[in-house]
């Protein structure tokens, strides 16, 4: 297994970014729970699912943080030694296996699909996400460039399918919405494309001719930033859609009913 030497700057960048991602997931968790009160019953579950996603990711970031500390040792001459064998890459993959299908559940909860379309969409997305992540993993832990390329390419097939289905199904769903919801949904679609697209690029850092420690830093930085945007940022977009629909459908009915009662 490889040992890399990280400069103090690289070490600090990774360390602080993992820490920041953990903080963002924690903050997002509170936000989604609080925000669920501002959403009508029909779409409220999307905020609960979003809170579950950032809670799961937050837990994994907590473990990744510990694992990174465990795998690095301060060198006498400055810099840090990083031992790949002591760093658990699987936390990210286990996280994705759970959270990527949940991100799709979160999405359908703000769309007005009928039950059978909903079920079919989730089934297709879960299978494709599983294949994408399971096929990507052997390349993530490989050091040979040819293995990284092979598994990366195989994993890209279900990835392209996922993005294609999201794009087209959202395209159909958009038609029936008000103009404001349409804009929010288009932006959400773009957010998915641009944040999900970061993962395969970061994954390829070791084959892009970067030196070992630089490649490792690029990959970790890419995954952290993508996770913040694809989970917390995306949840905020879903919140905006749900909130806008709530406003258009006459507000949060149960709250209105309660506050309409005479004061005692
Ligand atoms: C919250 C986590 C999310 C949204 C994770 C998404 C992950 C991907 C889109 C990963 C894609 C990959 C490829 C397309 C090829 C290389 C291997 C992966 C797994 C990094």
PDB file of C-alpha atoms and ligand atoms in Angstrom:
ATOM      1  CA  UNK A   1       0.000   0.000   0.000  1.00  0.00           C
ATOM      2  CA  UNK A   2       1.196   3.469  -0.747  1.00  0.00           C
ATOM      3  CA  UNK A   3       2.557   6.105   1.547  1.00  0.00           C
ATOM      4  CA  UNK A   4       2.348   9.715   0.433  1.00  0.00           C
ATOM      5  CA  UNK A   5       3.921  12.859   1.789  1.00  0.00           C
ATOM      6  CA  UNK A   6       1.408  15.677   2.093  1.00  0.00           C
ATOM      7  CA  UNK A   7       2.652  19.241   2.447  1.00  0.00           C
ATOM      8  CA  UNK A   8       1.318  21.166   5.468  1.00  0.00           C
ATOM      9  CA  UNK A   9      -0.898  23.112   3.053  1.00  0.00           C
ATOM     10  CA  UNK A  10      -2.399  19.969   1.531  1.00  0.00           C
ATOM     11  CA  UNK A  11      -2.949  18.408   4.936  1.00  0.00           C
ATOM     12  CA  UNK A  12      -4.646  21.543   6.276  1.00  0.00           C
ATOM     13  CA  UNK A  13      -6.828  21.875   3.195  1.00  0.00           C
ATOM     14  CA  UNK A  14      -8.152  18.317   3.464  1.00  0.00           C
ATOM     15  CA  UNK A  15      -8.465  18.458   7.262  1.00  0.00           C
ATOM     16  CA  UNK A  16     -10.389  21.737   7.270  1.00  0.00           C
ATOM     17  CA  UNK A  17     -12.602  20.821   4.362  1.00  0.00           C
ATOM     18  CA  UNK A  18     -13.679  17.536   5.960  1.00  0.00           C
ATOM     19  CA  UNK A  19     -14.360  19.507   9.140  1.00  0.00           C
ATOM     20  CA  UNK A  20     -16.358  22.112   7.219  1.00  0.00           C
ATOM     21  CA  UNK A  21     -18.409  19.459   5.425  1.00  0.00           C
ATOM     22  CA  UNK A  22     -19.243  17.885   8.785  1.00  0.00           C
ATOM     23  CA  UNK A  23     -20.394  21.288  10.074  1.00  0.00           C
ATOM     24  CA  UNK A  24     -22.487  21.952   6.958  1.00  0.00           C
ATOM     25  CA  UNK A  25     -24.236  18.567   7.281  1.00  0.00           C
ATOM     26  CA  UNK A  26     -25.018  19.294  10.954  1.00  0.00           C
ATOM     27  CA  UNK A  27     -26.374  22.748  10.179  1.00  0.00           C
ATOM     28  CA  UNK A  28     -28.383  21.430   7.243  1.00  0.00           C
ATOM     29  CA  UNK A  29     -29.930  18.755   9.473  1.00  0.00           C
ATOM     30  CA  UNK A  30     -31.360  21.398  11.808  1.00  0.00           C
ATOM     31  CA  UNK A  31     -32.485  23.556   8.898  1.00  0.00           C
ATOM     32  CA  UNK A  32     -34.433  20.774   7.151  1.00  0.00           C
ATOM     33  CA  UNK A  33     -36.225  19.736  10.328  1.00  0.00           C
ATOM     34  CA  UNK A  34     -37.147  23.330  11.144  1.00  0.00           C
ATOM     35  CA  UNK A  35     -38.105  24.089   7.539  1.00  0.00           C
ATOM     36  CA  UNK A  36     -40.518  21.146   7.378  1.00  0.00           C
ATOM     37  CA  UNK A  37     -43.013  23.313   9.352  1.00  0.00           C
ATOM     38  CA  UNK A  38     -43.219  25.710   6.428  1.00  0.00           C
ATOM     39  CA  UNK A  39     -44.175  22.975   3.963  1.00  0.00           C
ATOM     40  CA  UNK A  40     -47.671  21.608   3.381  1.00  0.00           C
ATOM     41  CA  UNK A  41     -48.375  18.000   4.390  1.00  0.00           C
ATOM     42  CA  UNK A  42     -48.222  16.731   0.784  1.00  0.00           C
ATOM     43  CA  UNK A  43     -44.551  17.578   0.346  1.00  0.00           C
ATOM     44  CA  UNK A  44     -43.315  17.690   3.933  1.00  0.00           C
ATOM     45  CA  UNK A  45     -41.712  14.237   3.843  1.00  0.00           C
ATOM     46  CA  UNK A  46     -39.115  15.599   1.387  1.00  0.00           C
ATOM     47  CA  UNK A  47     -37.626  17.636   4.244  1.00  0.00           C
ATOM     48  CA  UNK A  48     -37.533  14.610   6.548  1.00  0.00           C
ATOM     49  CA  UNK A  49     -35.715  12.582   3.885  1.00  0.00           C
ATOM     50  CA  UNK A  50     -33.313  15.465   3.360  1.00  0.00           C
ATOM     51  CA  UNK A  51     -32.594  15.560   7.111  1.00  0.00           C
ATOM     52  CA  UNK A  52     -31.949  11.802   7.088  1.00  0.00           C
ATOM     53  CA  UNK A  53     -29.515  12.209   4.172  1.00  0.00           C
ATOM     54  CA  UNK A  54     -27.413  14.902   5.841  1.00  0.00           C
ATOM     55  CA  UNK A  55     -27.490  12.996   9.138  1.00  0.00           C
ATOM     56  CA  UNK A  56     -26.094   9.880   7.423  1.00  0.00           C
ATOM     57  CA  UNK A  57     -23.498  11.968   5.582  1.00  0.00           C
ATOM     58  CA  UNK A  58     -22.602  13.823   8.782  1.00  0.00           C
ATOM     59  CA  UNK A  59     -21.958  10.546  10.568  1.00  0.00           C
ATOM     60  CA  UNK A  60     -19.743   9.360   7.713  1.00  0.00           C
ATOM     61  CA  UNK A  61     -17.824  12.642   7.690  1.00  0.00           C
ATOM     62  CA  UNK A  62     -17.240  12.237  11.397  1.00  0.00           C
ATOM     63  CA  UNK A  63     -15.711   8.817  10.694  1.00  0.00           C
ATOM     64  CA  UNK A  64     -13.735  10.083   7.671  1.00  0.00           C
ATOM     65  CA  UNK A  65     -12.355  12.890   9.852  1.00  0.00           C
ATOM     66  CA  UNK A  66     -11.139  10.348  12.413  1.00  0.00           C
ATOM     67  CA  UNK A  67      -9.776   8.046   9.750  1.00  0.00           C
ATOM     68  CA  UNK A  68      -7.818  10.884   8.108  1.00  0.00           C
ATOM     69  CA  UNK A  69      -6.278  11.854  11.453  1.00  0.00           C
ATOM     70  CA  UNK A  70      -5.373   8.235  12.108  1.00  0.00           C
ATOM     71  CA  UNK A  71      -3.736   7.791   8.674  1.00  0.00           C
ATOM     72  CA  UNK A  72      -1.510  10.883   8.902  1.00  0.00           C
ATOM     73  CA  UNK A  73       1.581  11.515  11.016  1.00  0.00           C
ATOM     74  CA  UNK A  74       3.445  14.784  11.396  1.00  0.00           C
ATOM     75  CA  UNK A  75       6.964  14.443  10.000  1.00  0.00           C
ATOM     76  CA  UNK A  76       9.926  15.939  11.769  1.00  0.00           C
ATOM     77  CA  UNK A  77      11.051  17.916   8.771  1.00  0.00           C
ATOM     78  CA  UNK A  78       7.517  19.333   8.227  1.00  0.00           C
ATOM     79  CA  UNK A  79       4.703  17.900   6.143  1.00  0.00           C
ATOM     80  CA  UNK A  80       2.658  14.804   6.905  1.00  0.00           C
ATOM     81  CA  UNK A  81       3.037  11.167   6.054  1.00  0.00           C
ATOM     82  CA  UNK A  82      -0.222   9.674   4.776  1.00  0.00           C
ATOM     83  CA  UNK A  83      -0.638   5.897   4.889  1.00  0.00           C
ATOM     84  CA  UNK A  84      -3.321   4.826   2.429  1.00  0.00           C
ATOM     85  CA  UNK A  85      -3.796   1.493   4.209  1.00  0.00           C
ATOM     86  CA  UNK A  86      -4.965   3.300   7.357  1.00  0.00           C
ATOM     87  CA  UNK A  87      -7.476   5.501   5.549  1.00  0.00           C
ATOM     88  CA  UNK A  88     -10.942   4.042   5.056  1.00  0.00           C
ATOM     89  CA  UNK A  89     -12.184   5.089   1.615  1.00  0.00           C
ATOM     90  CA  UNK A  90     -15.221   2.855   1.989  1.00  0.00           C
ATOM     91  CA  UNK A  91     -17.047   5.364   4.233  1.00  0.00           C
ATOM     92  CA  UNK A  92     -17.732   7.504   1.179  1.00  0.00           C
ATOM     93  CA  UNK A  93     -18.963   4.589  -0.922  1.00  0.00           C
ATOM     94  CA  UNK A  94     -21.176   3.195   1.810  1.00  0.00           C
ATOM     95  CA  UNK A  95     -22.549   6.690   2.263  1.00  0.00           C
ATOM     96  CA  UNK A  96     -23.342   7.073  -1.438  1.00  0.00           C
ATOM     97  CA  UNK A  97     -25.018   3.669  -1.649  1.00  0.00           C
ATOM     98  CA  UNK A  98     -27.522   4.882   0.948  1.00  0.00           C
ATOM     99  CA  UNK A  99     -27.785   8.570   0.146  1.00  0.00           C
ATOM    100  CA  UNK A 100     -27.957   8.583  -3.681  1.00  0.00           C
ATOM    101  CA  UNK A 101     -31.233   6.577  -3.776  1.00  0.00           C
ATOM    102  CA  UNK A 102     -32.539   8.759  -0.915  1.00  0.00           C
ATOM    103  CA  UNK A 103     -31.736  11.907  -2.910  1.00  0.00           C
ATOM    104  CA  UNK A 104     -34.020  10.493  -5.605  1.00  0.00           C
ATOM    105  CA  UNK A 105     -36.750   9.756  -3.052  1.00  0.00           C
ATOM    106  CA  UNK A 106     -36.420  13.342  -1.847  1.00  0.00           C
ATOM    107  CA  UNK A 107     -36.906  14.523  -5.416  1.00  0.00           C
ATOM    108  CA  UNK A 108     -40.044  12.506  -6.165  1.00  0.00           C
ATOM    109  CA  UNK A 109     -41.584  13.730  -2.930  1.00  0.00           C
ATOM    110  CA  UNK A 110     -41.833  17.234  -4.382  1.00  0.00           C
ATOM    111  CA  UNK A 111     -43.009  16.053  -7.797  1.00  0.00           C
ATOM    112  CA  UNK A 112     -46.625  15.170  -8.357  1.00  0.00           C
ATOM    113  CA  UNK A 113     -46.043  11.747  -9.929  1.00  0.00           C
ATOM    114  CA  UNK A 114     -48.693   9.079  -9.485  1.00  0.00           C
ATOM    115  CA  UNK A 115     -47.756   6.159  -7.235  1.00  0.00           C
ATOM    116  CA  UNK A 116     -46.766   3.730  -9.969  1.00  0.00           C
ATOM    117  CA  UNK A 117     -44.526   6.265 -11.790  1.00  0.00           C
ATOM    118  CA  UNK A 118     -42.964   7.102  -8.437  1.00  0.00           C
ATOM    119  CA  UNK A 119     -42.221   3.473  -7.636  1.00  0.00           C
ATOM    120  CA  UNK A 120     -40.774   2.776 -11.083  1.00  0.00           C
ATOM    121  CA  UNK A 121     -38.571   5.859 -10.946  1.00  0.00           C
ATOM    122  CA  UNK A 122     -37.166   4.934  -7.522  1.00  0.00           C
ATOM    123  CA  UNK A 123     -36.571   1.312  -8.561  1.00  0.00           C
ATOM    124  CA  UNK A 124     -34.686   2.305 -11.731  1.00  0.00           C
ATOM    125  CA  UNK A 125     -32.645   4.926  -9.890  1.00  0.00           C
ATOM    126  CA  UNK A 126     -31.727   2.621  -7.017  1.00  0.00           C
ATOM    127  CA  UNK A 127     -30.479  -0.131  -9.314  1.00  0.00           C
ATOM    128  CA  UNK A 128     -28.491   2.299 -11.472  1.00  0.00           C
ATOM    129  CA  UNK A 129     -27.007   4.043  -8.412  1.00  0.00           C
ATOM    130  CA  UNK A 130     -26.004   0.710  -6.916  1.00  0.00           C
ATOM    131  CA  UNK A 131     -24.235  -0.336 -10.128  1.00  0.00           C
ATOM    132  CA  UNK A 132     -22.519   3.041 -10.485  1.00  0.00           C
ATOM    133  CA  UNK A 133     -21.134   2.979  -6.952  1.00  0.00           C
ATOM    134  CA  UNK A 134     -20.278  -0.734  -6.809  1.00  0.00           C
ATOM    135  CA  UNK A 135     -18.437  -0.558 -10.144  1.00  0.00           C
ATOM    136  CA  UNK A 136     -16.581   2.600  -9.137  1.00  0.00           C
ATOM    137  CA  UNK A 137     -15.232   1.260  -5.854  1.00  0.00           C
ATOM    138  CA  UNK A 138     -12.589  -1.202  -7.153  1.00  0.00           C
ATOM    139  CA  UNK A 139     -11.024   1.697  -9.080  1.00  0.00           C
ATOM    140  CA  UNK A 140     -11.114   3.980  -6.045  1.00  0.00           C
ATOM    141  CA  UNK A 141      -8.895   1.647  -4.041  1.00  0.00           C
ATOM    142  CA  UNK A 142      -6.709   0.631  -7.010  1.00  0.00           C
ATOM    143  CA  UNK A 143      -3.338   2.212  -7.624  1.00  0.00           C
ATOM    144  CA  UNK A 144      -2.795   0.943 -11.200  1.00  0.00           C
ATOM    145  CA  UNK A 145      -3.947   3.577 -13.700  1.00  0.00           C
ATOM    146  CA  UNK A 146      -5.464   0.946 -15.982  1.00  0.00           C
ATOM    147  CA  UNK A 147      -7.739  -0.341 -13.182  1.00  0.00           C
ATOM    148  CA  UNK A 148      -8.885   3.173 -12.311  1.00  0.00           C
ATOM    149  CA  UNK A 149      -9.753   3.802 -15.956  1.00  0.00           C
ATOM    150  CA  UNK A 150     -11.484   0.457 -16.435  1.00  0.00           C
ATOM    151  CA  UNK A 151     -13.730   0.681 -13.353  1.00  0.00           C
ATOM    152  CA  UNK A 152     -14.280   4.385 -13.888  1.00  0.00           C
ATOM    153  CA  UNK A 153     -15.517   3.733 -17.418  1.00  0.00           C
ATOM    154  CA  UNK A 154     -17.819   0.893 -16.340  1.00  0.00           C
ATOM    155  CA  UNK A 155     -19.255   3.045 -13.564  1.00  0.00           C
ATOM    156  CA  UNK A 156     -19.898   5.885 -16.019  1.00  0.00           C
ATOM    157  CA  UNK A 157     -22.447   3.778 -17.956  1.00  0.00           C
ATOM    158  CA  UNK A 158     -25.050   3.680 -15.133  1.00  0.00           C
ATOM    159  CA  UNK A 159     -24.060   7.275 -14.277  1.00  0.00           C
ATOM    160  CA  UNK A 160     -25.023   8.515 -17.748  1.00  0.00           C
ATOM    161  CA  UNK A 161     -28.268   6.539 -17.532  1.00  0.00           C
ATOM    162  CA  UNK A 162     -29.093   8.088 -14.122  1.00  0.00           C
ATOM    163  CA  UNK A 163     -28.499  11.626 -15.288  1.00  0.00           C
ATOM    164  CA  UNK A 164     -30.448  10.981 -18.508  1.00  0.00           C
ATOM    165  CA  UNK A 165     -33.493   9.604 -16.670  1.00  0.00           C
ATOM    166  CA  UNK A 166     -33.467  12.421 -14.100  1.00  0.00           C
ATOM    167  CA  UNK A 167     -33.209  14.959 -16.910  1.00  0.00           C
ATOM    168  CA  UNK A 168     -36.053  13.554 -18.984  1.00  0.00           C
ATOM    169  CA  UNK A 169     -38.461  12.692 -16.134  1.00  0.00           C
ATOM    170  CA  UNK A 170     -37.970  16.133 -14.617  1.00  0.00           C
ATOM    171  CA  UNK A 171     -38.509  17.606 -18.066  1.00  0.00           C
ATOM    172  CA  UNK A 172     -41.951  15.952 -18.214  1.00  0.00           C
ATOM    173  CA  UNK A 173     -42.833  16.932 -14.650  1.00  0.00           C
ATOM    174  CA  UNK A 174     -41.836  20.567 -15.229  1.00  0.00           C
ATOM    175  CA  UNK A 175     -44.559  21.080 -17.857  1.00  0.00           C
ATOM    176  CA  UNK A 176     -47.410  21.000 -15.324  1.00  0.00           C
ATOM    177  CA  UNK A 177     -45.882  23.504 -12.911  1.00  0.00           C
ATOM    178  CA  UNK A 178     -46.217  27.253 -12.422  1.00  0.00           C
ATOM    179  CA  UNK A 179     -43.538  29.461 -13.916  1.00  0.00           C
ATOM    180  CA  UNK A 180     -41.706  29.983 -10.611  1.00  0.00           C
ATOM    181  CA  UNK A 181     -41.650  26.281  -9.810  1.00  0.00           C
ATOM    182  CA  UNK A 182     -40.412  25.583 -13.339  1.00  0.00           C
ATOM    183  CA  UNK A 183     -37.405  27.872 -12.816  1.00  0.00           C
ATOM    184  CA  UNK A 184     -36.599  26.209  -9.487  1.00  0.00           C
ATOM    185  CA  UNK A 185     -36.906  22.750 -11.031  1.00  0.00           C
ATOM    186  CA  UNK A 186     -34.665  23.658 -13.962  1.00  0.00           C
ATOM    187  CA  UNK A 187     -32.065  24.982 -11.535  1.00  0.00           C
ATOM    188  CA  UNK A 188     -32.293  21.824  -9.448  1.00  0.00           C
ATOM    189  CA  UNK A 189     -31.688  19.760 -12.570  1.00  0.00           C
ATOM    190  CA  UNK A 190     -28.603  21.835 -13.364  1.00  0.00           C
ATOM    191  CA  UNK A 191     -27.401  21.521  -9.781  1.00  0.00           C
ATOM    192  CA  UNK A 192     -27.657  17.719 -10.039  1.00  0.00           C
ATOM    193  CA  UNK A 193     -25.733  17.706 -13.313  1.00  0.00           C
ATOM    194  CA  UNK A 194     -22.925  19.973 -12.125  1.00  0.00           C
ATOM    195  CA  UNK A 195     -22.487  18.502  -8.658  1.00  0.00           C
ATOM    196  CA  UNK A 196     -22.780  14.843  -9.664  1.00  0.00           C
ATOM    197  CA  UNK A 197     -20.365  15.552 -12.509  1.00  0.00           C
ATOM    198  CA  UNK A 198     -17.670  16.528  -9.998  1.00  0.00           C
ATOM    199  CA  UNK A 199     -17.385  12.980  -8.584  1.00  0.00           C
ATOM    200  CA  UNK A 200     -16.078  11.224 -11.725  1.00  0.00           C
ATOM    201  CA  UNK A 201     -13.688  14.127 -12.383  1.00  0.00           C
ATOM    202  CA  UNK A 202     -12.260  13.992  -8.839  1.00  0.00           C
ATOM    203  CA  UNK A 203     -12.045  10.188  -9.144  1.00  0.00           C
ATOM    204  CA  UNK A 204      -9.852  10.571 -12.209  1.00  0.00           C
ATOM    205  CA  UNK A 205      -7.357  12.864 -10.416  1.00  0.00           C
ATOM    206  CA  UNK A 206      -4.791  10.019 -10.064  1.00  0.00           C
ATOM    207  CA  UNK A 207      -4.796   9.404 -13.825  1.00  0.00           C
ATOM    208  CA  UNK A 208      -4.640  13.062 -14.820  1.00  0.00           C
ATOM    209  CA  UNK A 209      -0.874  13.178 -14.450  1.00  0.00           C
ATOM    210  CA  UNK A 210      -0.975  14.752 -10.992  1.00  0.00           C
ATOM    211  CA  UNK A 211       1.680  13.753  -8.472  1.00  0.00           C
ATOM    212  CA  UNK A 212       0.433  11.319  -5.758  1.00  0.00           C
ATOM    213  CA  UNK A 213      -0.172  13.766  -2.898  1.00  0.00           C
ATOM    214  CA  UNK A 214      -1.671  16.369  -5.249  1.00  0.00           C
ATOM    215  CA  UNK A 215      -3.997  13.772  -6.797  1.00  0.00           C
ATOM    216  CA  UNK A 216      -5.134  12.602  -3.357  1.00  0.00           C
ATOM    217  CA  UNK A 217      -5.771  16.219  -2.266  1.00  0.00           C
ATOM    218  CA  UNK A 218      -7.714  17.020  -5.454  1.00  0.00           C
ATOM    219  CA  UNK A 219      -9.873  13.930  -5.027  1.00  0.00           C
ATOM    220  CA  UNK A 220     -10.719  14.613  -1.368  1.00  0.00           C
ATOM    221  CA  UNK A 221     -11.399  18.306  -1.999  1.00  0.00           C
ATOM    222  CA  UNK A 222     -13.637  17.439  -4.977  1.00  0.00           C
ATOM    223  CA  UNK A 223     -15.680  14.896  -3.022  1.00  0.00           C
ATOM    224  CA  UNK A 224     -16.150  17.229  -0.029  1.00  0.00           C
ATOM    225  CA  UNK A 225     -17.313  20.178  -2.127  1.00  0.00           C
ATOM    226  CA  UNK A 226     -19.570  17.969  -4.256  1.00  0.00           C
ATOM    227  CA  UNK A 227     -21.127  16.392  -1.150  1.00  0.00           C
ATOM    228  CA  UNK A 228     -21.947  19.759   0.419  1.00  0.00           C
ATOM    229  CA  UNK A 229     -23.608  20.965  -2.792  1.00  0.00           C
ATOM    230  CA  UNK A 230     -25.290  17.668  -3.761  1.00  0.00           C
ATOM    231  CA  UNK A 231     -26.800  17.044  -0.312  1.00  0.00           C
ATOM    232  CA  UNK A 232     -27.164  20.294   1.671  1.00  0.00           C
ATOM    233  CA  UNK A 233     -27.373  22.687  -1.317  1.00  0.00           C
ATOM    234  CA  UNK A 234     -29.712  20.350  -3.173  1.00  0.00           C
ATOM    235  CA  UNK A 235     -31.907  20.004  -0.069  1.00  0.00           C
ATOM    236  CA  UNK A 236     -32.271  23.781   0.015  1.00  0.00           C
ATOM    237  CA  UNK A 237     -33.376  23.717  -3.655  1.00  0.00           C
ATOM    238  CA  UNK A 238     -35.923  21.001  -2.864  1.00  0.00           C
ATOM    239  CA  UNK A 239     -37.084  23.131   0.063  1.00  0.00           C
ATOM    240  CA  UNK A 240     -37.597  26.114  -2.277  1.00  0.00           C
ATOM    241  CA  UNK A 241     -39.698  23.979  -4.634  1.00  0.00           C
ATOM    242  CA  UNK A 242     -41.794  22.586  -1.794  1.00  0.00           C
ATOM    243  CA  UNK A 243     -42.187  26.038  -0.229  1.00  0.00           C
ATOM    244  CA  UNK A 244     -43.240  27.612  -3.510  1.00  0.00           C
ATOM    245  CA  UNK A 245     -45.815  24.859  -4.082  1.00  0.00           C
ATOM    246  CA  UNK A 246     -47.074  25.338  -0.522  1.00  0.00           C
ATOM    247  CA  UNK A 247     -47.572  29.062  -1.141  1.00  0.00           C
ATOM    248  CA  UNK A 248     -49.330  28.412  -4.449  1.00  0.00           C
ATOM    249  CA  UNK A 249     -51.675  25.904  -2.809  1.00  0.00           C
ATOM    250  CA  UNK A 250     -52.779  28.251  -0.084  1.00  0.00           C
ATOM    251  CA  UNK A 251     -50.117  27.920   2.599  1.00  0.00           C
ATOM    252  CA  UNK A 252     -49.587  25.400   5.367  1.00  0.00           C
ATOM    253  CA  UNK A 253     -53.195  24.328   5.948  1.00  0.00           C
ATOM    254  CA  UNK A 254     -52.858  22.721   9.356  1.00  0.00           C
ATOM    255  CA  UNK A 255     -51.058  25.782  10.749  1.00  0.00           C
ATOM    256  CA  UNK A 256     -53.582  28.149   9.278  1.00  0.00           C
ATOM    257  CA  UNK A 257     -56.373  26.132  10.882  1.00  0.00           C
ATOM    258  CA  UNK A 258     -54.679  26.166  14.272  1.00  0.00           C
ATOM    259  CA  UNK A 259     -53.913  29.879  14.316  1.00  0.00           C
ATOM    260  CA  UNK A 260     -57.471  30.639  13.177  1.00  0.00           C
ATOM    261  CA  UNK A 261     -58.822  29.332  16.484  1.00  0.00           C
ATOM    262  CA  UNK A 262     -59.745  32.035  19.015  1.00  0.00           C
ATOM    263  CA  UNK A 263     -57.104  32.803  21.629  1.00  0.00           C
ATOM    264  CA  UNK A 264     -57.882  31.618  25.135  1.00  0.00           C
TER     265      UNK A 264
HETATM  266  C1  LIG B   1     -24.223  12.463  -1.925  1.00  0.00           C
HETATM  267  C2  LIG B   1     -23.467  11.705  -2.819  1.00  0.00           C
HETATM  268  C3  LIG B   1     -23.588  11.704  -4.187  1.00  0.00           C
HETATM  269  C4  LIG B   1     -24.595  12.541  -4.905  1.00  0.00           C
HETATM  270  C5  LIG B   1     -22.667  10.871  -4.900  1.00  0.00           C
HETATM  271  C6  LIG B   1     -22.596  10.754  -6.226  1.00  0.00           C
HETATM  272  C7  LIG B   1     -21.581   9.962  -6.816  1.00  0.00           C
HETATM  273  C8  LIG B   1     -21.326   9.825  -8.149  1.00  0.00           C
HETATM  274  C9  LIG B   1     -22.150  10.511  -9.185  1.00  0.00           C
HETATM  275  C10 LIG B   1     -20.206   9.004  -8.532  1.00  0.00           C
HETATM  276  C11 LIG B   1     -19.849   8.689  -9.785  1.00  0.00           C
HETATM  277  C12 LIG B   1     -18.692   7.908 -10.225  1.00  0.00           C
HETATM  278  C13 LIG B   1     -18.510   7.785 -11.608  1.00  0.00           C
HETATM  279  C14 LIG B   1     -19.500   8.311 -12.591  1.00  0.00           C
HETATM  280  C15 LIG B   1     -17.311   7.134 -12.217  1.00  0.00           C
HETATM  281  C16 LIG B   1     -16.216   6.937 -11.243  1.00  0.00           C
HETATM  282  C17 LIG B   1     -16.684   6.364  -9.965  1.00  0.00           C
HETATM  283  C18 LIG B   1     -17.702   7.246  -9.248  1.00  0.00           C
HETATM  284  C19 LIG B   1     -18.436   6.298  -8.296  1.00  0.00           C
HETATM  285  C20 LIG B   1     -16.950   8.303  -8.441  1.00  0.00           C
END
